Short mmCIF file of C-alpha atoms and ligand atoms in Angstrom, two decimals:
data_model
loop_
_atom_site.label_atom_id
_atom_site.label_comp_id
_atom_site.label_asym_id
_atom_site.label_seq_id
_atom_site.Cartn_x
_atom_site.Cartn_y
_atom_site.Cartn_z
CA UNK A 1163 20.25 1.67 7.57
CA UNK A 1164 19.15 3.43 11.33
CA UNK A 1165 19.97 6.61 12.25
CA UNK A 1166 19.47 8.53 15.44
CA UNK A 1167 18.40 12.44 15.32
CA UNK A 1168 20.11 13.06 18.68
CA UNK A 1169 17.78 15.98 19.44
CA UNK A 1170 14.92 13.59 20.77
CA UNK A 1171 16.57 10.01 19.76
CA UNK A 1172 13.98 9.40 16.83
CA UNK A 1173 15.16 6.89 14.85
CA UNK A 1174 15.05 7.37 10.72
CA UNK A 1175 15.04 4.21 8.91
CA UNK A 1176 15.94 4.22 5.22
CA UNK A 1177 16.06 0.82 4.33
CA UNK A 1178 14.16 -2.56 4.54
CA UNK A 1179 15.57 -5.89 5.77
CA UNK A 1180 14.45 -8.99 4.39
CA UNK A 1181 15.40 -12.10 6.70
CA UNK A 1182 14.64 -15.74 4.81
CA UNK A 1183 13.98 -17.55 7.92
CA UNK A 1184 12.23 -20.81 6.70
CA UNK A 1185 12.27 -22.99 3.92
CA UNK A 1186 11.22 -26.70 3.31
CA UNK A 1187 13.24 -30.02 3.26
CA UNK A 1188 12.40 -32.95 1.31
CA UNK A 1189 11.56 -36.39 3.43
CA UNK A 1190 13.36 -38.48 0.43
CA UNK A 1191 12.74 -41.49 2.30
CA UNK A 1192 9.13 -40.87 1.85
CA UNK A 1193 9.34 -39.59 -1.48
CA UNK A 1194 11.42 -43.12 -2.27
CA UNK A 1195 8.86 -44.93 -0.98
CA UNK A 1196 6.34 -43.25 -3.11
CA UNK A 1197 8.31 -44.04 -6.23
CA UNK A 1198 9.21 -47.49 -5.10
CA UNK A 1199 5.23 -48.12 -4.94
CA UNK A 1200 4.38 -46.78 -8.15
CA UNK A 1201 7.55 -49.04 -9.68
CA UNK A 1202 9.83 -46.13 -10.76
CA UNK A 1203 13.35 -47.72 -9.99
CA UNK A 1204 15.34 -44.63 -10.02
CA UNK A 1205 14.37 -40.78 -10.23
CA UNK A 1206 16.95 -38.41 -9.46
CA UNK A 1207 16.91 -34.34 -9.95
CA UNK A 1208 19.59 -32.04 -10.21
CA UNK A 1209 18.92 -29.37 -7.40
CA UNK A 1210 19.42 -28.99 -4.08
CA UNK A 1211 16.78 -26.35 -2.88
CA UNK A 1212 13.86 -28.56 -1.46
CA UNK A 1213 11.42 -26.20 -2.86
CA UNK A 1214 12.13 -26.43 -6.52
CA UNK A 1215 12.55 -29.89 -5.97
CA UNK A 1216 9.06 -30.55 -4.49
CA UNK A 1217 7.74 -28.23 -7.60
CA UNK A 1218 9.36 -30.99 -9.90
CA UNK A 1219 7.86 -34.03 -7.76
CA UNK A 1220 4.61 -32.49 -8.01
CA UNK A 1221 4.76 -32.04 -11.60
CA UNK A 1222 6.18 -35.13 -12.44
CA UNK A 1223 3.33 -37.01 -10.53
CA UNK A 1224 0.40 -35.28 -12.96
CA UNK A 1225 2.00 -37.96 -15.76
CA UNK A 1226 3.43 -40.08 -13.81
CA UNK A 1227 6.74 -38.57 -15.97
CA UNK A 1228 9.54 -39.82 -13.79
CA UNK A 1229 11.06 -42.77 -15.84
CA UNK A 1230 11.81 -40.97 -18.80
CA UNK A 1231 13.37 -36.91 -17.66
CA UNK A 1232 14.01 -34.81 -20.40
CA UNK A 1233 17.61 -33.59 -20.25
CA UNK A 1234 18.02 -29.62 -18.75
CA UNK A 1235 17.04 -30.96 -14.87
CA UNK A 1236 15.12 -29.50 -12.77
CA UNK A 1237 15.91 -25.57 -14.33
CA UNK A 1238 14.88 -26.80 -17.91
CA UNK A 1239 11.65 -28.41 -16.03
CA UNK A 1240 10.72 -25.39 -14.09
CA UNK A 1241 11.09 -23.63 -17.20
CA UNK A 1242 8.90 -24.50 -19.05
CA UNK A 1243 6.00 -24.66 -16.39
CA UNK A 1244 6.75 -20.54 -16.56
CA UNK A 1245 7.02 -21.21 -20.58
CA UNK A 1246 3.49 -22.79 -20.73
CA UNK A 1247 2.07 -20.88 -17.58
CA UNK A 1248 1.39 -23.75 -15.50
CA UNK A 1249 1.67 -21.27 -12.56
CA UNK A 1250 -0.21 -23.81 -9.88
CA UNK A 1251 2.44 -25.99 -9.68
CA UNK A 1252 5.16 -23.70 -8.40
CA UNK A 1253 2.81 -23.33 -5.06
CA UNK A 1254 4.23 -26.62 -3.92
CA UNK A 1255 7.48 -24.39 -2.78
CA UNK A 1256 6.55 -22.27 0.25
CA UNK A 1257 9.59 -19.57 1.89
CA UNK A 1258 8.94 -17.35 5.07
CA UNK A 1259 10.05 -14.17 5.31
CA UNK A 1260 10.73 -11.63 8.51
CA UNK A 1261 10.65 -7.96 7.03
CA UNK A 1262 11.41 -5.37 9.35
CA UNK A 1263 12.36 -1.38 8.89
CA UNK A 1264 9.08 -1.08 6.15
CA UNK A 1265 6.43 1.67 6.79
CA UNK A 1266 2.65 1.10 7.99
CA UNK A 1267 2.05 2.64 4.19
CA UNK A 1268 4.06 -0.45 2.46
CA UNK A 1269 2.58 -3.16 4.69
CA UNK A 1270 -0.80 -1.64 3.99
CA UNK A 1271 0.12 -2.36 0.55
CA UNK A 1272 1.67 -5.80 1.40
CA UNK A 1273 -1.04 -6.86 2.60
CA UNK A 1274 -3.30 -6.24 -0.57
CA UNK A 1275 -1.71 -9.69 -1.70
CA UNK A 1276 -4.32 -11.86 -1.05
CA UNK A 1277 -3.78 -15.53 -3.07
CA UNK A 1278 -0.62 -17.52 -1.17
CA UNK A 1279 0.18 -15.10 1.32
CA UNK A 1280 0.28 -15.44 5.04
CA UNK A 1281 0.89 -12.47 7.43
CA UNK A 1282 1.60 -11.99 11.41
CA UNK A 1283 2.19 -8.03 12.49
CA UNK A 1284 3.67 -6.28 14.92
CA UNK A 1285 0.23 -5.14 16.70
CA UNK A 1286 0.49 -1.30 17.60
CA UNK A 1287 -2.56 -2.09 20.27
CA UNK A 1288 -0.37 -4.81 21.74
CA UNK A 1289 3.42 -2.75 21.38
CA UNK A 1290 3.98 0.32 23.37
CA UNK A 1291 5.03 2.64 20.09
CA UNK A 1292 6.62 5.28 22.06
CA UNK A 1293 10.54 4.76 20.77
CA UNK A 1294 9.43 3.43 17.51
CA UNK A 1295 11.41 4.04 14.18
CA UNK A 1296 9.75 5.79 11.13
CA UNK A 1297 10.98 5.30 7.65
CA UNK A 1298 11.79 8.45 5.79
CA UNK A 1299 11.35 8.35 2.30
CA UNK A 1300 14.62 9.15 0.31
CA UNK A 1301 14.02 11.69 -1.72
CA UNK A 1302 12.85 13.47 1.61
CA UNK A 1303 16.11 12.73 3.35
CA UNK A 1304 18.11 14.06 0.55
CA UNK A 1305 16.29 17.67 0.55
CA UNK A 1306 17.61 19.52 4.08
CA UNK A 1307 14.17 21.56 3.81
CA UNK A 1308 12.00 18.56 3.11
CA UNK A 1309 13.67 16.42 5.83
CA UNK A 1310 13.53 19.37 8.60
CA UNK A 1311 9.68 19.54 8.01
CA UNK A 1312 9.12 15.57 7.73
CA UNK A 1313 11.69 15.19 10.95
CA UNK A 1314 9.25 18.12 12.93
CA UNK A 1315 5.95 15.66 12.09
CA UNK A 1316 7.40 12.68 12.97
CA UNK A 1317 8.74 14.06 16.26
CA UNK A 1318 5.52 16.49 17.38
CA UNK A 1319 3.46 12.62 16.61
CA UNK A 1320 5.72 10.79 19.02
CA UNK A 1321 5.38 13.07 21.40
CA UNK A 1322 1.36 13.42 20.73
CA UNK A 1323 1.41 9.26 21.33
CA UNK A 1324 3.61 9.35 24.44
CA UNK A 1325 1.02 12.07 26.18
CA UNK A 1326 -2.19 10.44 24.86
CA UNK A 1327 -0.42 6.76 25.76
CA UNK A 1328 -0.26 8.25 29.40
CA UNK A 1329 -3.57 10.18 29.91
CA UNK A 1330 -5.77 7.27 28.15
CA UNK A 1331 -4.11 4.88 31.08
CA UNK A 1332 -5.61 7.43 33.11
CA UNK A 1333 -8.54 7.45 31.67
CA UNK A 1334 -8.67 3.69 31.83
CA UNK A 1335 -7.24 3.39 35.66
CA UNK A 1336 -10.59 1.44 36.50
CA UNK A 1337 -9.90 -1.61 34.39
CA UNK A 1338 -8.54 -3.68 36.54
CA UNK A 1339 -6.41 -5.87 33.66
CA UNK A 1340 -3.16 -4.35 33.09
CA UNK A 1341 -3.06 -5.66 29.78
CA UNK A 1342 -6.43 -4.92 28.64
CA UNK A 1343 -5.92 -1.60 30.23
CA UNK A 1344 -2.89 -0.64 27.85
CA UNK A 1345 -4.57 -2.23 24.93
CA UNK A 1346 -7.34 0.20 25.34
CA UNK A 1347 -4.71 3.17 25.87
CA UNK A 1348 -2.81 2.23 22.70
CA UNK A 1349 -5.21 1.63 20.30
CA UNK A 1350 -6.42 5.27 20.77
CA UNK A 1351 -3.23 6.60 21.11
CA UNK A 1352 -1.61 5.08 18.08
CA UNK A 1353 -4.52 7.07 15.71
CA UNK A 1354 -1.94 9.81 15.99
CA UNK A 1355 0.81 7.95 14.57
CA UNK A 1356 1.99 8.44 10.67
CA UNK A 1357 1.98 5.95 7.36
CA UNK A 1358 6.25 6.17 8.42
CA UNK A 1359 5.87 4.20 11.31
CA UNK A 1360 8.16 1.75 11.17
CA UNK A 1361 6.68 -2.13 11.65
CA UNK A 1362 8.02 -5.97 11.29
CA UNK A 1363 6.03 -8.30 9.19
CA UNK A 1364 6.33 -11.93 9.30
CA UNK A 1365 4.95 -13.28 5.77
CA UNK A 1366 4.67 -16.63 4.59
CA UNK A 1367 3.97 -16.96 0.55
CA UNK A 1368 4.21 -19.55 -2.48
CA UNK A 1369 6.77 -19.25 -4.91
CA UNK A 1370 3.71 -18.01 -7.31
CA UNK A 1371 2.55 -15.98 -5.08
CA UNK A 1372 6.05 -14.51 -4.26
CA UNK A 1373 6.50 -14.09 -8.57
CA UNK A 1374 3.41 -11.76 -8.54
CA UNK A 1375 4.69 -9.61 -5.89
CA UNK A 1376 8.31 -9.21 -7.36
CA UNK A 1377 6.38 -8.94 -10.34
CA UNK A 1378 3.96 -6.03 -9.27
CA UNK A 1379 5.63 -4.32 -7.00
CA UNK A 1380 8.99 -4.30 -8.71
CA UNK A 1381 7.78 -2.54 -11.57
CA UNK A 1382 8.76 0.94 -12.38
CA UNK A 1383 5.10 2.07 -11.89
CA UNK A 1384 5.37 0.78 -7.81
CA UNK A 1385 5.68 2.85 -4.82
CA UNK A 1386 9.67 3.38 -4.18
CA UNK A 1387 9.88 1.68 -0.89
CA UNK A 1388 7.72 -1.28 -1.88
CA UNK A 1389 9.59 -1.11 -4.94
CA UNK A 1390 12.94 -1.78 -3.19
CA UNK A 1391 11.57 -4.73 -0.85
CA UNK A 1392 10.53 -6.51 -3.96
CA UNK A 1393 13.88 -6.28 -5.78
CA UNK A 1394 15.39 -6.82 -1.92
CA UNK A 1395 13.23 -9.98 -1.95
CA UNK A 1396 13.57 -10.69 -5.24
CA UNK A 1397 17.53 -10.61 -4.87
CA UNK A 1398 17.45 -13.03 -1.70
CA UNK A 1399 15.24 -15.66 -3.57
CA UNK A 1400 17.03 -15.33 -6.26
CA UNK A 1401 19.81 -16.82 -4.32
CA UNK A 1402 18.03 -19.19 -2.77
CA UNK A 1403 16.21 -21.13 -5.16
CA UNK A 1404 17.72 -19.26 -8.87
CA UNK A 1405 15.70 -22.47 -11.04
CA UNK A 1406 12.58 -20.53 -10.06
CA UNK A 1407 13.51 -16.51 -9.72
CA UNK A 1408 16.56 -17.16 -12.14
CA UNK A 1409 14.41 -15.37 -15.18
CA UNK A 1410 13.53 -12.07 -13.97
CA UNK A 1411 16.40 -8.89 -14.64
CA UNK A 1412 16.98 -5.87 -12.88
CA UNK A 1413 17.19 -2.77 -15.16
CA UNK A 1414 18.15 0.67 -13.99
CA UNK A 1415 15.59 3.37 -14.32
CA UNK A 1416 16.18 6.77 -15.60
CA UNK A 1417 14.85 8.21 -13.04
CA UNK A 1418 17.06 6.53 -10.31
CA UNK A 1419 16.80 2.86 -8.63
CA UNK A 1420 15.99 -0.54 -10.17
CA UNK A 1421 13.32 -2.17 -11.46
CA UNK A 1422 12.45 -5.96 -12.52
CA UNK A 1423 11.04 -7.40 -15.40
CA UNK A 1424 10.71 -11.06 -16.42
CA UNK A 1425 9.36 -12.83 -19.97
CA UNK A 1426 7.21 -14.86 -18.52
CA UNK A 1427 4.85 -12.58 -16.66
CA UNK A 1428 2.09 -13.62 -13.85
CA UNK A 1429 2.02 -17.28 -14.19
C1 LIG B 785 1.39 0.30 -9.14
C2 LIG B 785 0.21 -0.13 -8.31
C3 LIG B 785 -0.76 0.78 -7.99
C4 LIG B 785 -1.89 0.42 -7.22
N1 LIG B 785 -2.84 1.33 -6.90
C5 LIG B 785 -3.90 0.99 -6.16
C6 LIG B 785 -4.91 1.94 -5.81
O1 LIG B 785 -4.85 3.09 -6.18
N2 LIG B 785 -5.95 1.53 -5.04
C7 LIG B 785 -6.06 0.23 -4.62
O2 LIG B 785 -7.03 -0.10 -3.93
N3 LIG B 785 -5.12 -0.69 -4.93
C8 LIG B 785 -4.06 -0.36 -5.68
N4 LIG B 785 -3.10 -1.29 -5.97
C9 LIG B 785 -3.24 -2.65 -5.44
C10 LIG B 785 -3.77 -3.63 -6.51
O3 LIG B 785 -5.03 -3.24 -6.98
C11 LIG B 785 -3.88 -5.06 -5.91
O4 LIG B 785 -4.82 -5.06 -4.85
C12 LIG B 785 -2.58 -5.58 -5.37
O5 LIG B 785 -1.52 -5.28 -6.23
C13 LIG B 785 -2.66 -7.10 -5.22
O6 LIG B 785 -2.75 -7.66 -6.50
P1 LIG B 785 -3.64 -8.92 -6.81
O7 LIG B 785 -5.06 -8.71 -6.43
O8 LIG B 785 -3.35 -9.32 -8.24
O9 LIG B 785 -2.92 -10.00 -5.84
P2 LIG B 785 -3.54 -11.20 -5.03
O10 LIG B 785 -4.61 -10.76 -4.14
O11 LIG B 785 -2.39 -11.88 -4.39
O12 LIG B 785 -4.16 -12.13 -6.13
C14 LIG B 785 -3.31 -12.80 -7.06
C15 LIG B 785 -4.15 -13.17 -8.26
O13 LIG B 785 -5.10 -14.14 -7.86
C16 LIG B 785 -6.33 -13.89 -8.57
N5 LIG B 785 -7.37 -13.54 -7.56
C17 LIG B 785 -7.16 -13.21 -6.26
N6 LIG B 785 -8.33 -12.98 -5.64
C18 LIG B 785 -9.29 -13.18 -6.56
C19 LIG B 785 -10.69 -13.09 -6.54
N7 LIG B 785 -11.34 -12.75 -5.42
N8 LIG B 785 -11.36 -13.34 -7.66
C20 LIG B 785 -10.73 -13.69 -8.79
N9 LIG B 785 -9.38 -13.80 -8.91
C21 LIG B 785 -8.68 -13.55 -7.80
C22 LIG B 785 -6.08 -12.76 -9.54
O14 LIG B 785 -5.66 -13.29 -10.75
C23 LIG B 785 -4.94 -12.02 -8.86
O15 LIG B 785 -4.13 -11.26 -9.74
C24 LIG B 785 -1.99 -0.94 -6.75
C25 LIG B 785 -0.99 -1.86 -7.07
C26 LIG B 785 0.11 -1.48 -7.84
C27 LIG B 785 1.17 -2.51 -8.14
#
């Protein structure tokens, strides 16, 4: 959700948007060929998402275990790897995410997840941050006395960026590069700008790496807004490939929102 404060057209952001913009395919012609060599005849699975398929392949090959399936396909199989914690094979699957309308404070945190993760973000030395979005924390927005103060911040540190932006190209009116020129301008400027900016993430991560972060920053104990990208990611994996997020639940919490648990934690 945007919003526009008319006064001085700041936009308020109060939710994040998860976009699932890659995911694998499966060359079965090679994979054939691979099973053809090694004299398996026939080796079929039951699902249709490439990446819990390539989790199966890949745990098949360590013995050779294609002939003779057990029955349950491929959710029974990726099952018990969570059962028995063979959490390495589930990195075969790989999804790529585009977040946008998160704070600087939750990709700060994002980015904490080191093992499987890939990031590219919005550069604030790069981007002019002038009409930028912040994201207002909830429980701020629903207070009229908490939201005037956070709203008079966010505003007096746009305003601070715009004039610093402009004198700092001044300043810099020698270099002769344009673009190194406004680089230099920004990168000062942008020292005045809150944890609420708004920025747009582009992360790449393993389907073990992706079950630690649901995992840790879906529990109840997580910052709120993190909180709610990991149950907003969790919710659009869950769709996509449900063999391999299919055993975590959401549970209300007294206190207001959702949070996830799982039995089969960090794998
Ligand atoms: C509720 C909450 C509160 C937090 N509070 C703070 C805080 O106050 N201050 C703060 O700095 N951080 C804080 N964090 C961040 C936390 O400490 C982790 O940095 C972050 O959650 C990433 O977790 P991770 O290291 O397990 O993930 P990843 O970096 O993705 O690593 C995944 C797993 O790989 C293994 N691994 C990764 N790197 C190594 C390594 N170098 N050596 C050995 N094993 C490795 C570990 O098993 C690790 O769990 C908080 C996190 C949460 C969820």
């Amino acid at each position: 959700m945007a919003s526009v404060e008319s006064q001085t057209e700041l936009r308020i952001i109060r939710e994040p948007k998860v976009y699932l913009i890659g995911r694998q395919v499966v060359d079965e012609e090679a994979l054939a060929a691979f099973l053809s060599d090694h004299d398996v005849s026939h080796w079929t699975t039951d699902t249709e998402v490439a990446g819990e398929k390539l989790i199966e392949t890949a745990g098949r090959v360590c013995y050779m275990s294609f002939q003779r399936p057990r029955p349950g396909g491929n959710r029974a199989y990726i099952g018990h790897l969570l059962e028995v914690g063979h959490g390495s094979v589930l990195e075969h699957a790989v999804f790529n995410l585009l977040i946008t309308g998160v704070s600087r404070s939750l990709t700060h945190e994002l980015v904490r997840h080191r093992a499987g993760f890939g990031f590219s973000q919005l550069s604030q030395r790069f981007v002019d941050e002038s009409k930028c979005s912040f994201v207002e924390p909830e429980v701020i927005a629903a207070n009229p006395e908490l939201h005037r103060i956070w709203l008079d911040t966010m505003r007096a540190s746009q305003v601070a960026y715009r004039e610093l932006a402009d004198l700092l190209m001044e300043t810099f009116k020698d270099i002769p590069d344009r673009t190194s020129r406004r680089k230099k301008a920004r990168e000062a400027a942008r020292s005045v700008l809150p944890n609420a900016t708004e920025t747009e993430i582009f992360v790449t991560a393993n389907a073990r790496a992706l079950r630690h972060f649901i995992e840790m920053r879906g529990d109840a104990a997580a910052d709120v807004e993190i909180r709610r990208l990991a149950i907003a990611v969790f919710r659009l994996l869950h769709e996509e490939a449900p063999n391999l997020f299919g055993d975590y639940t959401l549970i209300d919490l007294p206190e207001g929102g959702q949070a996830v648990t799982t039995p089969h934690r960090k794998v």
